[in-house]
Amino acid sequence: MTPRTLAGRSLQTRLALAYAAGIYAAGVFVVVFVAVPLAGIHAATPKDHPSSSAITETGPGIGLPQLLTGSAVALVLLIPIALALGWYVAGRFLHPLRAITATAKIISAGNLHQRLDLGEPTDELTELGHTLDDLFARLQASFDAQRHFVANASHELRTPLAGLRTLLEVALAGPDADTDTLRSACQDALALGEHQERLVRALLALATSERGVTRWDTLDLAHVVEGVIASRRDQAMKRRIDLIEHLTPAVTAGDPKLIESLVANLIDNAIRHNHEDGHVKVTTQTSGTQTALTVTNSGPVIPDNQIQRLFQAFQKLAPDRHGRHDGYGIGLAIVNAVTQAHHATLTAGARPQGGLSITVQFAHGSHPNLP
């Protein structure tokens, strides 16, 4: 017998004893405060008399000794009855809880699709069942997302490894391979290795963002944006994309590295998924208790029903957009994770003329959970 089983039976035993004690206390109350006072009441009994047909005399009722003896016998007989009733009532109350426990064990074993589905009556146990059903639904969604993420990450990591292996095998198998051929193969291998290294860095950034904020420092979003834009300006010029900045002081609190990662991924995404002679506009501002960062870019037209999907890992509007292989579908997932870690608000909308407008609103000036 397991300790959990003993604990369950012990609870029923305690409840049964509590119910039995209540029943027994009610019996004692009746004897002490009702039956005993009645013992002193005299009852009228008829007596026969020789000189008349019937004469009524007043005589004593049930004596106190007899009453106490009968009450003691009744109280002794009440003990097993009270225990039996207490055990039955406790079992009835614990039956839904046992059903919840048994189903939860089955679900925890891996059947996350199963639910408790408690019906009527609506009470505290039914509310507990609904809460657990919601929890299991969130866990199932989380595990499904994790499995999907692992499958996509494995595919993305395996592709450059397979290409690298093929490249080296072809170079080594060529009977007429010379120095130039091997040098070219090594350069291609380095390019594939760099591709894989960028992917690993992106995955690490995503994992770090989902871990949450471990430090809260006061920072100015305008300064962060200035640094990121300075490092991306050459990349934008090569693609003939105009970087426009309207920066005003926007003080907030958070992890500087995570917020820099958020800004960098927003700007990188706006540059990568743009077209020649396009533009990227970055704005920082403070309004009331909110500090906002907005990145707007030109680009292809994006359907409204596809926007939320883009903020999940390895999700793209179209495979290898514009024929380029410099995106992994992780940038906006990192943005979403950093936003949630900072308890910020993320809004995104498709522009009618093409491109996206993404706004992240932070709490102004301090930790969002502190005054």
mmCIF file of C-alpha atoms in Angstrom:
data_model
loop_
_atom_site.group_PDB
_atom_site.id
_atom_site.type_symbol
_atom_site.label_atom_id
_atom_site.label_comp_id
_atom_site.label_asym_id
_atom_site.label_seq_id
_atom_site.Cartn_x
_atom_site.Cartn_y
_atom_site.Cartn_z
ATOM 1 C CA MET A 1 0.000 0.000 0.000
ATOM 2 C CA THR A 2 1.533 3.316 -1.065
ATOM 3 C CA PRO A 3 1.809 6.379 1.185
ATOM 4 C CA ARG A 4 -0.580 8.240 -1.134
ATOM 5 C CA THR A 5 -3.250 5.563 -0.603
ATOM 6 C CA LEU A 6 -2.723 5.736 3.151
ATOM 7 C CA ALA A 7 -3.012 9.509 3.019
ATOM 8 C CA GLY A 8 -6.298 9.261 1.130
ATOM 9 C CA ARG A 9 -7.777 6.753 3.555
ATOM 10 C CA SER A 10 -6.500 8.768 6.504
ATOM 11 C CA LEU A 11 -8.424 11.784 5.223
ATOM 12 C CA GLN A 12 -11.620 9.750 5.016
ATOM 13 C CA THR A 13 -10.968 8.423 8.516
ATOM 14 C CA ARG A 14 -10.496 11.924 9.889
ATOM 15 C CA LEU A 15 -13.627 13.169 8.187
ATOM 16 C CA ALA A 16 -15.603 10.144 9.396
ATOM 17 C CA LEU A 17 -14.447 10.745 12.972
ATOM 18 C CA ALA A 18 -15.368 14.422 12.694
ATOM 19 C CA TYR A 19 -18.856 13.632 11.381
ATOM 20 C CA ALA A 20 -19.338 10.888 14.009
ATOM 21 C CA ALA A 21 -18.233 13.271 16.754
ATOM 22 C CA GLY A 22 -20.811 15.776 15.581
ATOM 23 C CA ILE A 23 -23.592 13.173 15.557
ATOM 24 C CA TYR A 24 -22.565 11.865 18.971
ATOM 25 C CA ALA A 25 -22.365 15.388 20.410
ATOM 26 C CA ALA A 26 -25.902 16.020 19.167
ATOM 27 C CA GLY A 27 -27.070 12.861 20.986
ATOM 28 C CA VAL A 28 -25.385 13.933 24.224
ATOM 29 C CA PHE A 29 -26.946 17.388 23.873
ATOM 30 C CA VAL A 30 -30.417 15.855 23.564
ATOM 31 C CA VAL A 31 -29.890 13.684 26.660
ATOM 32 C CA VAL A 32 -28.435 16.433 28.882
ATOM 33 C CA PHE A 33 -30.561 19.396 27.898
ATOM 34 C CA VAL A 34 -33.843 17.713 26.908
ATOM 35 C CA ALA A 35 -34.283 14.246 28.434
ATOM 36 C CA VAL A 36 -32.912 14.947 31.927
ATOM 37 C CA PRO A 37 -35.139 17.985 32.603
ATOM 38 C CA LEU A 38 -38.147 15.939 31.499
ATOM 39 C CA ALA A 39 -37.364 13.355 34.174
ATOM 40 C CA GLY A 40 -38.640 15.679 36.907
ATOM 41 C CA ILE A 41 -42.016 16.187 35.317
ATOM 42 C CA HIS A 42 -44.780 14.195 36.992
ATOM 43 C CA ALA A 43 -47.255 12.454 34.772
ATOM 44 C CA ALA A 44 -50.950 11.912 35.586
ATOM 45 C CA THR A 45 -51.896 8.218 35.883
ATOM 46 C CA PRO A 46 -55.433 6.707 36.533
ATOM 47 C CA LYS A 47 -55.968 4.777 39.827
ATOM 48 C CA ASP A 48 -58.919 2.475 40.808
ATOM 49 C CA HIS A 49 -60.825 3.337 44.059
ATOM 50 C CA PRO A 50 -63.420 1.120 45.807
ATOM 51 C CA SER A 51 -65.933 3.904 46.401
ATOM 52 C CA SER A 52 -65.966 5.328 42.910
ATOM 53 C CA SER A 53 -65.732 4.164 39.361
ATOM 54 C CA ALA A 54 -62.441 6.035 38.599
ATOM 55 C CA ILE A 55 -60.293 8.583 40.372
ATOM 56 C CA THR A 56 -57.315 10.331 38.820
ATOM 57 C CA GLU A 57 -54.186 10.665 40.965
ATOM 58 C CA THR A 58 -50.915 12.354 40.296
ATOM 59 C CA GLY A 59 -47.875 10.082 40.469
ATOM 60 C CA PRO A 60 -44.214 10.249 39.457
ATOM 61 C CA GLY A 61 -43.159 9.684 35.771
ATOM 62 C CA ILE A 62 -39.998 7.940 34.606
ATOM 63 C CA GLY A 63 -37.412 8.085 37.337
ATOM 64 C CA LEU A 64 -34.052 9.736 36.801
ATOM 65 C CA PRO A 65 -32.055 6.499 37.328
ATOM 66 C CA GLN A 66 -34.082 4.697 34.717
ATOM 67 C CA LEU A 67 -33.693 7.620 32.319
ATOM 68 C CA LEU A 68 -29.943 7.801 32.807
ATOM 69 C CA THR A 69 -29.596 4.063 32.312
ATOM 70 C CA GLY A 70 -31.621 4.167 29.091
ATOM 71 C CA SER A 71 -29.713 7.201 27.854
ATOM 72 C CA ALA A 72 -26.377 5.514 28.524
ATOM 73 C CA VAL A 73 -27.457 2.451 26.553
ATOM 74 C CA ALA A 74 -28.699 4.667 23.708
ATOM 75 C CA LEU A 75 -25.417 6.610 23.636
ATOM 76 C CA VAL A 76 -23.397 3.391 23.504
ATOM 77 C CA LEU A 77 -25.524 2.131 20.613
ATOM 78 C CA LEU A 78 -25.139 5.535 18.940
ATOM 79 C CA ILE A 79 -21.323 5.150 18.656
ATOM 80 C CA PRO A 80 -21.251 2.544 15.830
ATOM 81 C CA ILE A 81 -24.217 4.211 14.124
ATOM 82 C CA ALA A 82 -22.446 7.601 14.171
ATOM 83 C CA LEU A 83 -19.204 6.054 12.881
ATOM 84 C CA ALA A 84 -21.040 4.270 10.076
ATOM 85 C CA LEU A 85 -22.906 7.418 9.051
ATOM 86 C CA GLY A 86 -19.697 9.498 9.271
ATOM 87 C CA TRP A 87 -17.793 6.994 7.102
ATOM 88 C CA TYR A 88 -20.573 6.969 4.509
ATOM 89 C CA VAL A 89 -20.880 10.768 4.356
ATOM 90 C CA ALA A 90 -17.083 11.202 4.162
ATOM 91 C CA GLY A 91 -16.907 8.682 1.339
ATOM 92 C CA ARG A 92 -19.614 10.491 -0.593
ATOM 93 C CA PHE A 93 -17.782 13.810 -0.247
ATOM 94 C CA LEU A 94 -14.409 12.325 -1.213
ATOM 95 C CA HIS A 95 -15.684 10.391 -4.243
ATOM 96 C CA PRO A 96 -15.340 13.331 -6.708
ATOM 97 C CA LEU A 97 -11.896 14.101 -5.292
ATOM 98 C CA ARG A 98 -10.807 10.491 -5.854
ATOM 99 C CA ALA A 99 -12.097 10.682 -9.420
ATOM 100 C CA ILE A 100 -10.101 13.873 -9.977
ATOM 101 C CA THR A 101 -6.961 12.254 -8.545
ATOM 102 C CA ALA A 102 -7.313 9.096 -10.652
ATOM 103 C CA THR A 103 -7.883 11.055 -13.873
ATOM 104 C CA ALA A 104 -5.014 13.435 -13.071
ATOM 105 C CA LYS A 105 -2.685 10.447 -12.675
ATOM 106 C CA ILE A 106 -3.729 9.136 -16.089
ATOM 107 C CA ILE A 107 -3.199 12.566 -17.654
ATOM 108 C CA SER A 108 0.186 13.037 -15.978
ATOM 109 C CA ALA A 109 1.293 9.699 -17.438
ATOM 110 C CA GLY A 110 1.210 11.260 -20.896
ATOM 111 C CA ASN A 111 -2.459 11.393 -21.950
ATOM 112 C CA LEU A 112 -2.585 15.189 -22.032
ATOM 113 C CA HIS A 113 -5.577 15.124 -24.365
ATOM 114 C CA GLN A 114 -7.826 13.663 -21.650
ATOM 115 C CA ARG A 115 -9.885 15.965 -19.422
ATOM 116 C CA LEU A 116 -11.773 15.659 -16.159
ATOM 117 C CA ASP A 117 -15.037 17.071 -17.615
ATOM 118 C CA LEU A 118 -16.807 17.362 -14.259
ATOM 119 C CA GLY A 119 -20.479 18.116 -14.676
ATOM 120 C CA GLU A 120 -23.134 19.033 -12.165
ATOM 121 C CA PRO A 121 -23.467 19.997 -9.393
ATOM 122 C CA THR A 122 -21.415 23.155 -9.547
ATOM 123 C CA ASP A 123 -19.386 23.397 -6.350
ATOM 124 C CA GLU A 124 -15.812 23.882 -5.142
ATOM 125 C CA LEU A 125 -14.696 20.477 -6.479
ATOM 126 C CA THR A 126 -16.214 21.192 -9.892
ATOM 127 C CA GLU A 127 -14.393 24.529 -9.966
ATOM 128 C CA LEU A 128 -11.167 22.707 -9.101
ATOM 129 C CA GLY A 129 -11.812 20.301 -11.969
ATOM 130 C CA HIS A 130 -12.326 23.149 -14.444
ATOM 131 C CA THR A 131 -9.115 24.795 -13.240
ATOM 132 C CA LEU A 132 -7.194 21.561 -13.758
ATOM 133 C CA ASP A 133 -8.711 21.127 -17.232
ATOM 134 C CA ASP A 134 -7.477 24.601 -18.171
ATOM 135 C CA LEU A 135 -4.045 23.734 -16.778
ATOM 136 C CA PHE A 136 -3.885 20.487 -18.762
ATOM 137 C CA ALA A 137 -4.936 22.324 -21.929
ATOM 138 C CA ARG A 138 -2.113 24.853 -21.469
ATOM 139 C CA LEU A 139 0.363 22.067 -20.757
ATOM 140 C CA GLN A 140 -0.721 20.186 -23.873
ATOM 141 C CA ALA A 141 -0.314 23.316 -25.984
ATOM 142 C CA SER A 142 3.104 23.950 -24.431
ATOM 143 C CA PHE A 143 4.316 20.390 -25.047
ATOM 144 C CA ASP A 144 2.996 20.435 -28.611
ATOM 145 C CA ALA A 145 4.805 23.721 -29.248
ATOM 146 C CA GLN A 146 7.972 22.314 -27.714
ATOM 147 C CA ARG A 147 7.858 19.194 -29.888
ATOM 148 C CA HIS A 148 7.207 21.343 -32.951
ATOM 149 C CA PHE A 149 10.115 23.613 -32.022
ATOM 150 C CA VAL A 150 12.505 20.686 -31.485
ATOM 151 C CA ALA A 151 11.506 19.144 -34.818
ATOM 152 C CA ASN A 152 12.053 22.425 -36.674
ATOM 153 C CA ALA A 153 15.325 23.142 -34.877
ATOM 154 C CA SER A 154 16.588 19.648 -35.684
ATOM 155 C CA HIS A 155 15.704 20.150 -39.337
ATOM 156 C CA GLU A 156 17.377 23.563 -39.482
ATOM 157 C CA LEU A 157 20.532 22.213 -37.819
ATOM 158 C CA ARG A 158 20.642 19.052 -39.902
ATOM 159 C CA THR A 159 20.379 20.825 -43.264
ATOM 160 C CA PRO A 160 23.746 22.670 -43.139
ATOM 161 C CA LEU A 161 25.429 19.580 -41.648
ATOM 162 C CA ALA A 162 24.166 17.434 -44.505
ATOM 163 C CA GLY A 163 25.293 20.068 -47.008
ATOM 164 C CA LEU A 164 28.711 20.266 -45.391
ATOM 165 C CA ARG A 165 29.107 16.506 -45.448
ATOM 166 C CA THR A 166 28.093 16.325 -49.125
ATOM 167 C CA LEU A 167 30.433 19.164 -50.032
ATOM 168 C CA LEU A 168 33.437 17.528 -48.388
ATOM 169 C CA GLU A 169 32.646 14.078 -49.784
ATOM 170 C CA VAL A 170 32.439 15.445 -53.335
ATOM 171 C CA ALA A 171 35.703 17.378 -52.938
ATOM 172 C CA LEU A 172 37.555 14.362 -51.582
ATOM 173 C CA ALA A 173 36.088 11.922 -54.092
ATOM 174 C CA GLY A 174 37.201 13.926 -57.130
ATOM 175 C CA PRO A 175 40.268 12.240 -58.678
ATOM 176 C CA ASP A 176 41.370 15.456 -60.349
ATOM 177 C CA ALA A 177 40.878 17.701 -57.332
ATOM 178 C CA ASP A 178 43.561 20.371 -57.158
ATOM 179 C CA THR A 179 44.385 23.107 -54.692
ATOM 180 C CA ASP A 180 41.843 25.549 -56.123
ATOM 181 C CA THR A 181 39.081 22.961 -55.937
ATOM 182 C CA LEU A 182 39.855 22.133 -52.324
ATOM 183 C CA ARG A 183 40.168 25.822 -51.458
ATOM 184 C CA SER A 184 36.753 26.501 -52.986
ATOM 185 C CA ALA A 185 35.288 23.556 -51.044
ATOM 186 C CA CYS A 186 36.795 24.906 -47.824
ATOM 187 C CA GLN A 187 35.302 28.339 -48.482
ATOM 188 C CA ASP A 188 31.879 26.813 -49.062
ATOM 189 C CA ALA A 189 32.306 24.746 -45.901
ATOM 190 C CA LEU A 190 33.143 27.894 -43.927
ATOM 191 C CA ALA A 191 30.043 29.582 -45.312
ATOM 192 C CA LEU A 192 27.872 26.654 -44.195
ATOM 193 C CA GLY A 193 29.567 26.680 -40.800
ATOM 194 C CA GLU A 194 28.877 30.399 -40.421
ATOM 195 C CA HIS A 195 25.250 29.780 -41.366
ATOM 196 C CA GLN A 196 24.973 27.124 -38.664
ATOM 197 C CA GLU A 197 26.748 29.324 -36.128
ATOM 198 C CA ARG A 198 24.253 32.136 -36.710
ATOM 199 C CA LEU A 199 21.397 29.680 -36.244
ATOM 200 C CA VAL A 200 22.851 28.417 -32.956
ATOM 201 C CA ARG A 201 23.278 31.996 -31.732
ATOM 202 C CA ALA A 202 19.660 32.710 -32.636
ATOM 203 C CA LEU A 203 18.480 29.617 -30.756
ATOM 204 C CA LEU A 204 20.530 30.613 -27.708
ATOM 205 C CA ALA A 205 19.070 34.116 -27.860
ATOM 206 C CA LEU A 206 15.567 32.659 -27.995
ATOM 207 C CA ALA A 207 16.270 30.344 -25.041
ATOM 208 C CA THR A 208 17.726 33.227 -23.030
ATOM 209 C CA SER A 209 14.707 35.397 -23.790
ATOM 210 C CA GLU A 210 12.248 32.691 -22.754
ATOM 211 C CA ARG A 211 14.135 32.157 -19.498
ATOM 212 C CA GLY A 212 13.009 35.576 -18.315
ATOM 213 C CA VAL A 213 14.577 38.726 -16.904
ATOM 214 C CA THR A 214 17.258 38.194 -14.254
ATOM 215 C CA ARG A 215 18.288 41.835 -13.855
ATOM 216 C CA TRP A 216 16.446 45.141 -14.079
ATOM 217 C CA ASP A 217 18.442 48.224 -15.054
ATOM 218 C CA THR A 218 17.204 51.644 -16.021
ATOM 219 C CA LEU A 219 17.961 52.406 -19.659
ATOM 220 C CA ASP A 220 17.001 54.715 -22.503
ATOM 221 C CA LEU A 221 15.529 52.987 -25.530
ATOM 222 C CA ALA A 222 16.753 55.851 -27.739
ATOM 223 C CA HIS A 223 20.388 55.090 -26.868
ATOM 224 C CA VAL A 224 19.887 51.376 -27.523
ATOM 225 C CA VAL A 225 18.302 52.076 -30.893
ATOM 226 C CA GLU A 226 21.101 54.470 -31.882
ATOM 227 C CA GLY A 227 23.716 51.783 -31.275
ATOM 228 C CA VAL A 228 21.820 49.117 -33.208
ATOM 229 C CA ILE A 229 21.121 51.402 -36.181
ATOM 230 C CA ALA A 230 24.789 52.422 -36.357
ATOM 231 C CA SER A 231 25.805 48.762 -36.646
ATOM 232 C CA ARG A 232 23.164 48.018 -39.332
ATOM 233 C CA ARG A 233 23.537 51.091 -41.514
ATOM 234 C CA ASP A 234 26.050 49.498 -43.885
ATOM 235 C CA GLN A 235 23.830 46.463 -44.309
ATOM 236 C CA ALA A 236 20.885 48.718 -45.141
ATOM 237 C CA MET A 237 22.928 50.722 -47.648
ATOM 238 C CA LYS A 238 23.946 47.554 -49.487
ATOM 239 C CA ARG A 239 20.278 46.726 -49.948
ATOM 240 C CA ARG A 240 19.424 50.356 -50.773
ATOM 241 C CA ILE A 241 17.128 50.673 -47.784
ATOM 242 C CA ASP A 242 16.741 54.031 -46.065
ATOM 243 C CA LEU A 243 16.979 53.969 -42.250
ATOM 244 C CA ILE A 244 14.893 56.736 -40.690
ATOM 245 C CA GLU A 245 15.005 57.446 -36.970
ATOM 246 C CA HIS A 246 12.813 59.690 -34.819
ATOM 247 C CA LEU A 247 14.211 59.173 -31.350
ATOM 248 C CA THR A 248 13.148 60.950 -28.180
ATOM 249 C CA PRO A 249 14.214 59.967 -24.648
ATOM 250 C CA ALA A 250 12.314 56.826 -23.648
ATOM 251 C CA VAL A 251 13.417 55.609 -20.218
ATOM 252 C CA THR A 252 12.372 52.167 -19.088
ATOM 253 C CA ALA A 253 13.714 49.275 -17.010
ATOM 254 C CA GLY A 254 14.816 45.837 -18.068
ATOM 255 C CA ASP A 255 17.669 43.598 -19.059
ATOM 256 C CA PRO A 256 19.909 45.672 -21.369
ATOM 257 C CA LYS A 257 21.099 42.651 -23.364
ATOM 258 C CA LEU A 258 17.589 41.306 -23.924
ATOM 259 C CA ILE A 259 16.205 44.704 -24.929
ATOM 260 C CA GLU A 260 19.131 45.216 -27.308
ATOM 261 C CA SER A 261 18.365 41.792 -28.773
ATOM 262 C CA LEU A 262 14.725 42.825 -29.217
ATOM 263 C CA VAL A 263 15.676 46.059 -31.006
ATOM 264 C CA ALA A 264 18.273 44.300 -33.177
ATOM 265 C CA ASN A 265 15.855 41.591 -34.275
ATOM 266 C CA LEU A 266 13.136 44.113 -35.076
ATOM 267 C CA ILE A 267 15.479 46.168 -37.248
ATOM 268 C CA ASP A 268 17.089 43.086 -38.834
ATOM 269 C CA ASN A 269 13.662 41.711 -39.696
ATOM 270 C CA ALA A 270 12.604 45.066 -41.174
ATOM 271 C CA ILE A 271 15.751 45.220 -43.340
ATOM 272 C CA ARG A 272 15.753 41.551 -44.368
ATOM 273 C CA HIS A 273 12.118 41.400 -45.443
ATOM 274 C CA ASN A 274 12.119 44.611 -47.426
ATOM 275 C CA HIS A 275 12.673 45.562 -51.029
ATOM 276 C CA GLU A 276 15.179 47.802 -52.779
ATOM 277 C CA ASP A 277 14.608 51.530 -52.324
ATOM 278 C CA GLY A 278 12.494 50.669 -49.308
ATOM 279 C CA HIS A 279 12.634 52.253 -45.880
ATOM 280 C CA VAL A 280 12.735 51.369 -42.179
ATOM 281 C CA LYS A 281 11.456 53.924 -39.682
ATOM 282 C CA VAL A 282 12.281 53.569 -35.985
ATOM 283 C CA THR A 283 10.563 55.721 -33.351
ATOM 284 C CA THR A 284 10.914 55.947 -29.573
ATOM 285 C CA GLN A 285 8.608 58.013 -27.402
ATOM 286 C CA THR A 286 7.098 58.273 -23.941
ATOM 287 C CA SER A 287 3.394 58.745 -23.318
ATOM 288 C CA GLY A 288 2.061 58.791 -19.779
ATOM 289 C CA THR A 289 3.234 55.659 -17.980
ATOM 290 C CA GLN A 290 4.227 53.862 -21.198
ATOM 291 C CA THR A 291 7.460 53.918 -23.183
ATOM 292 C CA ALA A 292 7.037 52.829 -26.786
ATOM 293 C CA LEU A 293 9.343 51.537 -29.507
ATOM 294 C CA THR A 294 7.882 51.417 -33.021
ATOM 295 C CA VAL A 295 9.530 49.906 -36.103
ATOM 296 C CA THR A 296 7.781 50.404 -39.449
ATOM 297 C CA ASN A 297 9.077 49.048 -42.731
ATOM 298 C CA SER A 298 8.090 48.768 -46.350
ATOM 299 C CA GLY A 299 8.002 45.390 -48.032
ATOM 300 C CA PRO A 300 5.629 42.772 -49.391
ATOM 301 C CA VAL A 301 1.946 42.851 -48.507
ATOM 302 C CA ILE A 302 1.234 40.612 -45.498
ATOM 303 C CA PRO A 303 -2.244 39.140 -44.895
ATOM 304 C CA ASP A 304 -3.690 40.105 -41.518
ATOM 305 C CA ASN A 305 -4.372 36.479 -40.593
ATOM 306 C CA GLN A 306 -0.677 35.606 -40.970
ATOM 307 C CA ILE A 307 0.769 38.217 -38.594
ATOM 308 C CA GLN A 308 0.449 36.332 -35.299
ATOM 309 C CA ARG A 309 1.977 33.210 -36.827
ATOM 310 C CA LEU A 310 5.153 35.143 -37.682
ATOM 311 C CA PHE A 311 5.879 35.604 -33.956
ATOM 312 C CA GLN A 312 6.295 31.845 -33.473
ATOM 313 C CA ALA A 313 9.639 30.127 -33.943
ATOM 314 C CA PHE A 314 10.555 28.939 -37.458
ATOM 315 C CA GLN A 315 7.510 30.579 -39.003
ATOM 316 C CA LYS A 316 7.886 32.571 -42.219
ATOM 317 C CA LEU A 317 5.436 34.280 -44.518
ATOM 318 C CA ALA A 318 6.908 32.302 -47.418
ATOM 319 C CA PRO A 319 9.869 29.914 -47.643
ATOM 320 C CA ASP A 320 13.124 31.751 -48.368
ATOM 321 C CA ARG A 321 11.460 35.028 -49.240
ATOM 322 C CA HIS A 322 13.168 36.813 -52.174
ATOM 323 C CA GLY A 323 15.369 33.762 -52.703
ATOM 324 C CA ARG A 324 17.620 34.656 -49.777
ATOM 325 C CA HIS A 325 18.743 32.204 -47.097
ATOM 326 C CA ASP A 326 19.649 34.692 -44.351
ATOM 327 C CA GLY A 327 16.552 34.216 -42.217
ATOM 328 C CA TYR A 328 15.525 31.398 -39.893
ATOM 329 C CA GLY A 329 12.074 32.539 -38.768
ATOM 330 C CA ILE A 330 13.331 33.101 -35.216
ATOM 331 C CA GLY A 331 13.785 36.892 -35.050
ATOM 332 C CA LEU A 332 10.181 37.826 -34.277
ATOM 333 C CA ALA A 333 9.905 34.854 -31.886
ATOM 334 C CA ILE A 334 12.807 36.389 -29.913
ATOM 335 C CA VAL A 335 10.993 39.749 -29.972
ATOM 336 C CA ASN A 336 7.851 38.116 -28.606
ATOM 337 C CA ALA A 337 9.779 36.268 -25.866
ATOM 338 C CA VAL A 338 11.637 39.399 -24.724
ATOM 339 C CA THR A 339 8.358 41.336 -24.688
ATOM 340 C CA GLN A 340 6.673 38.759 -22.470
ATOM 341 C CA ALA A 341 9.704 38.557 -20.185
ATOM 342 C CA HIS A 342 9.471 42.317 -19.561
ATOM 343 C CA HIS A 343 5.674 42.270 -19.094
ATOM 344 C CA ALA A 344 5.439 44.609 -22.088
ATOM 345 C CA THR A 345 2.751 44.854 -24.751
ATOM 346 C CA LEU A 346 3.383 43.876 -28.362
ATOM 347 C CA THR A 347 1.147 45.012 -31.199
ATOM 348 C CA ALA A 348 1.715 44.395 -34.896
ATOM 349 C CA GLY A 349 -0.225 45.437 -37.968
ATOM 350 C CA ALA A 350 0.137 45.006 -41.695
ATOM 351 C CA ARG A 351 0.516 48.177 -43.741
ATOM 352 C CA PRO A 352 -1.856 48.423 -46.732
ATOM 353 C CA GLN A 353 1.018 49.395 -49.034
ATOM 354 C CA GLY A 354 3.173 46.516 -47.747
ATOM 355 C CA GLY A 355 5.371 45.764 -44.770
ATOM 356 C CA LEU A 356 4.756 45.727 -41.041
ATOM 357 C CA SER A 357 4.371 48.182 -38.195
ATOM 358 C CA ILE A 358 5.393 46.717 -34.826
ATOM 359 C CA THR A 359 5.104 48.550 -31.507
ATOM 360 C CA VAL A 360 6.445 47.388 -28.128
ATOM 361 C CA GLN A 361 5.224 49.284 -25.066
ATOM 362 C CA PHE A 362 7.229 49.073 -21.835
ATOM 363 C CA ALA A 363 6.449 50.392 -18.394
ATOM 364 C CA HIS A 364 7.990 53.837 -17.986
ATOM 365 C CA GLY A 365 11.042 54.237 -15.838
ATOM 366 C CA SER A 366 10.943 51.365 -13.333
ATOM 367 C CA HIS A 367 10.357 47.664 -12.731
ATOM 368 C CA PRO A 368 6.714 46.994 -13.707
ATOM 369 C CA ASN A 369 6.064 45.163 -10.427
ATOM 370 C CA LEU A 370 7.551 47.875 -8.258
ATOM 371 C CA PRO A 371 6.052 51.276 -7.339
#
